[in-house]
Amino acid sequence: MDRENAGFEPATGDGPPPGGNGEARAASVRTAFEGLLQIRRLTGGGGGADPAGSPAPWELHRPVRAVALALESSGAKPSAVDAAGHRVSTGYRVRTGETPRSVRVDWAGPPGSGAAHQEEEALAGCAEVLRRLGWTVLLYRGPRRRRYLEVEPPAGVPGAR
């Protein structure tokens, strides 16, 4: 299936650079994020005063997609790779975490891009976006002292753990 007919997919940072009409992409992201918030309202999220303030069951089953959508809708820039798999732009990268239903967010870029020097501030911005949406976010240091976020549903959300 070609990209034109695949439907909307949020940018995870491991895909090609955005192409085509930037306004159309922004509109698609807005529509998808509004849909996510509507799902949260309809399902009651994790309860509490703001039913839209914690991940919905849909998000718990697709956490990489949900986190990528949250970051892209906030205006954060995703990283990207070319057809050979070489990183060509600096930005967030969302992938499956080490534990079930967790997500890892890195700040990635091509060699010499300075991504390592940007990651503390950039990941702090990503963490703020995700915490506002009810995710539990922890900052870690991995190999070569590179920082990354581990993102999980909050304790008490049905189906979280």
PDB file of C-alpha atoms in Angstrom:
ATOM      1  CA  MET A   1       0.000   0.000   0.000  1.00  0.00           C
ATOM      2  CA  ASP A   2       1.439   3.406  -0.888  1.00  0.00           C
ATOM      3  CA  ARG A   3       1.592   6.314   1.547  1.00  0.00           C
ATOM      4  CA  GLU A   4      -1.213   8.173  -0.220  1.00  0.00           C
ATOM      5  CA  ASN A   5      -3.711   5.399   0.541  1.00  0.00           C
ATOM      6  CA  ALA A   6      -2.385   4.316   3.935  1.00  0.00           C
ATOM      7  CA  GLY A   7      -4.404   6.812   6.001  1.00  0.00           C
ATOM      8  CA  PHE A   8      -3.028   9.131   8.648  1.00  0.00           C
ATOM      9  CA  GLU A   9      -0.008   8.036  10.669  1.00  0.00           C
ATOM     10  CA  PRO A  10       1.624  10.329  13.215  1.00  0.00           C
ATOM     11  CA  ALA A  11       5.342  10.957  12.747  1.00  0.00           C
ATOM     12  CA  THR A  12       7.444   8.722  14.998  1.00  0.00           C
ATOM     13  CA  GLY A  13      10.800  10.109  13.869  1.00  0.00           C
ATOM     14  CA  ASP A  14      11.744   6.915  12.028  1.00  0.00           C
ATOM     15  CA  GLY A  15       9.958   7.735   8.778  1.00  0.00           C
ATOM     16  CA  PRO A  16      10.780   9.879   5.764  1.00  0.00           C
ATOM     17  CA  PRO A  17      10.956  13.665   6.003  1.00  0.00           C
ATOM     18  CA  PRO A  18       7.553  15.312   5.652  1.00  0.00           C
ATOM     19  CA  GLY A  19       6.716  15.946   2.058  1.00  0.00           C
ATOM     20  CA  GLY A  20       3.942  17.619   0.206  1.00  0.00           C
ATOM     21  CA  ASN A  21       1.628  20.228   1.629  1.00  0.00           C
ATOM     22  CA  GLY A  22       2.575  21.268   5.174  1.00  0.00           C
ATOM     23  CA  GLU A  23      -0.844  22.860   5.745  1.00  0.00           C
ATOM     24  CA  ALA A  24      -2.622  19.629   4.805  1.00  0.00           C
ATOM     25  CA  ARG A  25      -0.384  17.683   7.204  1.00  0.00           C
ATOM     26  CA  ALA A  26      -1.062  20.163  10.011  1.00  0.00           C
ATOM     27  CA  ALA A  27      -4.803  19.863   9.389  1.00  0.00           C
ATOM     28  CA  SER A  28      -4.599  16.054   9.498  1.00  0.00           C
ATOM     29  CA  VAL A  29      -2.638  16.176  12.755  1.00  0.00           C
ATOM     30  CA  ARG A  30      -5.173  18.595  14.264  1.00  0.00           C
ATOM     31  CA  THR A  31      -8.109  16.401  13.223  1.00  0.00           C
ATOM     32  CA  ALA A  32      -6.457  13.236  14.575  1.00  0.00           C
ATOM     33  CA  PHE A  33      -5.590  14.890  17.900  1.00  0.00           C
ATOM     34  CA  GLU A  34      -9.109  16.303  18.290  1.00  0.00           C
ATOM     35  CA  GLY A  35     -10.382  12.763  17.649  1.00  0.00           C
ATOM     36  CA  LEU A  36      -8.076  11.422  20.367  1.00  0.00           C
ATOM     37  CA  LEU A  37      -9.388  14.000  22.853  1.00  0.00           C
ATOM     38  CA  GLN A  38     -12.962  13.114  21.894  1.00  0.00           C
ATOM     39  CA  ILE A  39     -12.221   9.427  22.537  1.00  0.00           C
ATOM     40  CA  ARG A  40     -10.877  10.404  25.962  1.00  0.00           C
ATOM     41  CA  ARG A  41     -14.013  12.404  26.748  1.00  0.00           C
ATOM     42  CA  LEU A  42     -16.345   9.620  25.604  1.00  0.00           C
ATOM     43  CA  THR A  43     -14.522   6.834  27.423  1.00  0.00           C
ATOM     44  CA  GLY A  44     -13.857   8.840  30.574  1.00  0.00           C
ATOM     45  CA  GLY A  45     -10.088   8.316  30.350  1.00  0.00           C
ATOM     46  CA  GLY A  46      -8.775   7.183  33.702  1.00  0.00           C
ATOM     47  CA  GLY A  47     -11.448   8.932  35.720  1.00  0.00           C
ATOM     48  CA  GLY A  48     -10.848  11.938  37.922  1.00  0.00           C
ATOM     49  CA  ALA A  49     -11.977  15.517  37.462  1.00  0.00           C
ATOM     50  CA  ASP A  50     -10.870  15.785  33.821  1.00  0.00           C
ATOM     51  CA  PRO A  51     -11.825  12.691  31.824  1.00  0.00           C
ATOM     52  CA  ALA A  52      -9.659  13.932  28.941  1.00  0.00           C
ATOM     53  CA  GLY A  53      -6.667  14.238  31.289  1.00  0.00           C
ATOM     54  CA  SER A  54      -5.432  10.650  31.080  1.00  0.00           C
ATOM     55  CA  PRO A  55      -4.900   8.099  28.322  1.00  0.00           C
ATOM     56  CA  ALA A  56      -7.931   6.287  26.948  1.00  0.00           C
ATOM     57  CA  PRO A  57      -7.999   2.519  26.350  1.00  0.00           C
ATOM     58  CA  TRP A  58      -7.335   3.169  22.634  1.00  0.00           C
ATOM     59  CA  GLU A  59      -4.040   4.832  23.578  1.00  0.00           C
ATOM     60  CA  LEU A  60      -3.032   2.018  25.928  1.00  0.00           C
ATOM     61  CA  HIS A  61      -3.253  -0.435  23.029  1.00  0.00           C
ATOM     62  CA  ARG A  62      -1.325   1.866  20.647  1.00  0.00           C
ATOM     63  CA  PRO A  63       1.015   3.837  22.923  1.00  0.00           C
ATOM     64  CA  VAL A  64       3.672   4.622  20.298  1.00  0.00           C
ATOM     65  CA  ARG A  65       1.031   6.055  17.978  1.00  0.00           C
ATOM     66  CA  ALA A  66      -0.668   7.988  20.814  1.00  0.00           C
ATOM     67  CA  VAL A  67       2.578   9.516  22.103  1.00  0.00           C
ATOM     68  CA  ALA A  68       3.754  10.383  18.582  1.00  0.00           C
ATOM     69  CA  LEU A  69       0.408  12.069  17.881  1.00  0.00           C
ATOM     70  CA  ALA A  70       0.607  14.055  21.121  1.00  0.00           C
ATOM     71  CA  LEU A  71       4.114  15.275  20.301  1.00  0.00           C
ATOM     72  CA  GLU A  72       3.389  16.097  16.675  1.00  0.00           C
ATOM     73  CA  SER A  73       0.194  17.957  17.617  1.00  0.00           C
ATOM     74  CA  SER A  74       2.179  20.076  20.088  1.00  0.00           C
ATOM     75  CA  GLY A  75       4.369  21.366  17.269  1.00  0.00           C
ATOM     76  CA  ALA A  76       7.433  19.335  18.284  1.00  0.00           C
ATOM     77  CA  LYS A  77       9.512  18.363  15.270  1.00  0.00           C
ATOM     78  CA  PRO A  78      10.094  14.692  14.499  1.00  0.00           C
ATOM     79  CA  SER A  79      13.404  13.323  13.336  1.00  0.00           C
ATOM     80  CA  ALA A  80      13.420  11.575   9.950  1.00  0.00           C
ATOM     81  CA  VAL A  81      15.397   9.026   7.964  1.00  0.00           C
ATOM     82  CA  ASP A  82      16.075   8.674   4.251  1.00  0.00           C
ATOM     83  CA  ALA A  83      15.320   5.610   2.126  1.00  0.00           C
ATOM     84  CA  ALA A  84      18.622   4.015   3.220  1.00  0.00           C
ATOM     85  CA  GLY A  85      17.738   4.465   6.905  1.00  0.00           C
ATOM     86  CA  HIS A  86      20.206   7.292   7.554  1.00  0.00           C
ATOM     87  CA  ARG A  87      18.963   9.981   9.913  1.00  0.00           C
ATOM     88  CA  VAL A  88      18.485  13.242   7.967  1.00  0.00           C
ATOM     89  CA  SER A  89      16.839  15.614  10.470  1.00  0.00           C
ATOM     90  CA  THR A  90      16.883  16.305  14.183  1.00  0.00           C
ATOM     91  CA  GLY A  91      13.831  15.824  16.351  1.00  0.00           C
ATOM     92  CA  TYR A  92      11.931  13.430  18.573  1.00  0.00           C
ATOM     93  CA  ARG A  93      11.942   9.688  17.965  1.00  0.00           C
ATOM     94  CA  VAL A  94       9.179   7.549  19.484  1.00  0.00           C
ATOM     95  CA  ARG A  95       9.461   3.781  19.753  1.00  0.00           C
ATOM     96  CA  THR A  96       8.379   0.864  21.905  1.00  0.00           C
ATOM     97  CA  GLY A  97       9.774   0.986  25.445  1.00  0.00           C
ATOM     98  CA  GLU A  98      11.370  -1.750  27.472  1.00  0.00           C
ATOM     99  CA  THR A  99       8.248  -2.665  29.440  1.00  0.00           C
ATOM    100  CA  PRO A 100       4.761  -3.500  28.146  1.00  0.00           C
ATOM    101  CA  ARG A 101       2.756  -0.410  27.145  1.00  0.00           C
ATOM    102  CA  SER A 102       5.733   1.872  27.691  1.00  0.00           C
ATOM    103  CA  VAL A 103       7.204   4.160  25.070  1.00  0.00           C
ATOM    104  CA  ARG A 104      10.707   5.520  24.700  1.00  0.00           C
ATOM    105  CA  VAL A 105      11.258   9.050  23.377  1.00  0.00           C
ATOM    106  CA  ASP A 106      14.760  10.029  22.234  1.00  0.00           C
ATOM    107  CA  TRP A 107      16.079  13.222  20.663  1.00  0.00           C
ATOM    108  CA  ALA A 108      17.826  12.048  17.509  1.00  0.00           C
ATOM    109  CA  GLY A 109      19.644  13.634  14.617  1.00  0.00           C
ATOM    110  CA  PRO A 110      22.215  12.976  11.926  1.00  0.00           C
ATOM    111  CA  PRO A 111      25.892  12.787  12.904  1.00  0.00           C
ATOM    112  CA  GLY A 112      27.255  16.241  13.661  1.00  0.00           C
ATOM    113  CA  SER A 113      23.782  17.779  14.088  1.00  0.00           C
ATOM    114  CA  GLY A 114      24.256  18.669  17.741  1.00  0.00           C
ATOM    115  CA  ALA A 115      21.257  16.576  18.808  1.00  0.00           C
ATOM    116  CA  ALA A 116      23.068  15.468  21.969  1.00  0.00           C
ATOM    117  CA  HIS A 117      23.479  19.105  23.016  1.00  0.00           C
ATOM    118  CA  GLN A 118      19.799  19.905  22.331  1.00  0.00           C
ATOM    119  CA  GLU A 119      18.296  16.841  23.992  1.00  0.00           C
ATOM    120  CA  GLU A 120      17.953  18.107  27.572  1.00  0.00           C
ATOM    121  CA  GLU A 121      15.832  21.121  26.633  1.00  0.00           C
ATOM    122  CA  ALA A 122      14.001  19.331  23.815  1.00  0.00           C
ATOM    123  CA  LEU A 123      13.089  16.299  25.930  1.00  0.00           C
ATOM    124  CA  ALA A 124      11.951  18.587  28.771  1.00  0.00           C
ATOM    125  CA  GLY A 125       9.486  20.130  26.307  1.00  0.00           C
ATOM    126  CA  CYS A 126       8.304  16.686  25.193  1.00  0.00           C
ATOM    127  CA  ALA A 127       7.890  15.599  28.824  1.00  0.00           C
ATOM    128  CA  GLU A 128       5.796  18.682  29.600  1.00  0.00           C
ATOM    129  CA  VAL A 129       3.432  17.970  26.684  1.00  0.00           C
ATOM    130  CA  LEU A 130       2.997  14.336  27.694  1.00  0.00           C
ATOM    131  CA  ARG A 131       2.492  15.071  31.411  1.00  0.00           C
ATOM    132  CA  ARG A 132      -0.241  17.587  30.579  1.00  0.00           C
ATOM    133  CA  LEU A 133      -1.979  14.763  28.729  1.00  0.00           C
ATOM    134  CA  GLY A 134      -1.795  12.483  31.767  1.00  0.00           C
ATOM    135  CA  TRP A 135       1.142  10.259  30.875  1.00  0.00           C
ATOM    136  CA  THR A 136       3.782   9.332  33.472  1.00  0.00           C
ATOM    137  CA  VAL A 137       7.144  10.493  32.153  1.00  0.00           C
ATOM    138  CA  LEU A 138      10.565   9.617  33.568  1.00  0.00           C
ATOM    139  CA  LEU A 139      13.911  10.930  32.325  1.00  0.00           C
ATOM    140  CA  TYR A 140      16.808   8.465  32.078  1.00  0.00           C
ATOM    141  CA  ARG A 141      20.391   8.408  30.833  1.00  0.00           C
ATOM    142  CA  GLY A 142      21.356   5.586  28.549  1.00  0.00           C
ATOM    143  CA  PRO A 143      24.555   4.556  26.788  1.00  0.00           C
ATOM    144  CA  ARG A 144      27.034   7.377  26.179  1.00  0.00           C
ATOM    145  CA  ARG A 145      25.053   9.380  28.759  1.00  0.00           C
ATOM    146  CA  ARG A 146      22.342  10.202  26.182  1.00  0.00           C
ATOM    147  CA  ARG A 147      19.035  11.163  27.768  1.00  0.00           C
ATOM    148  CA  TYR A 148      15.682   9.629  26.902  1.00  0.00           C
ATOM    149  CA  LEU A 149      12.143   9.585  28.234  1.00  0.00           C
ATOM    150  CA  GLU A 150      10.283   6.482  29.363  1.00  0.00           C
ATOM    151  CA  VAL A 151       6.551   7.169  28.989  1.00  0.00           C
ATOM    152  CA  GLU A 152       3.855   5.034  30.636  1.00  0.00           C
ATOM    153  CA  PRO A 153       0.157   5.301  31.464  1.00  0.00           C
ATOM    154  CA  PRO A 154      -0.398   6.642  34.983  1.00  0.00           C
ATOM    155  CA  ALA A 155      -0.993   4.203  37.821  1.00  0.00           C
ATOM    156  CA  GLY A 156      -4.682   3.547  38.322  1.00  0.00           C
ATOM    157  CA  VAL A 157      -5.692   3.791  34.669  1.00  0.00           C
ATOM    158  CA  PRO A 158      -7.684   0.625  33.891  1.00  0.00           C
ATOM    159  CA  GLY A 159      -5.545  -1.677  31.803  1.00  0.00           C
ATOM    160  CA  ALA A 160      -2.352   0.280  32.488  1.00  0.00           C
ATOM    161  CA  ARG A 161      -0.614  -2.540  34.401  1.00  0.00           C
TER     162      ARG A 161
END
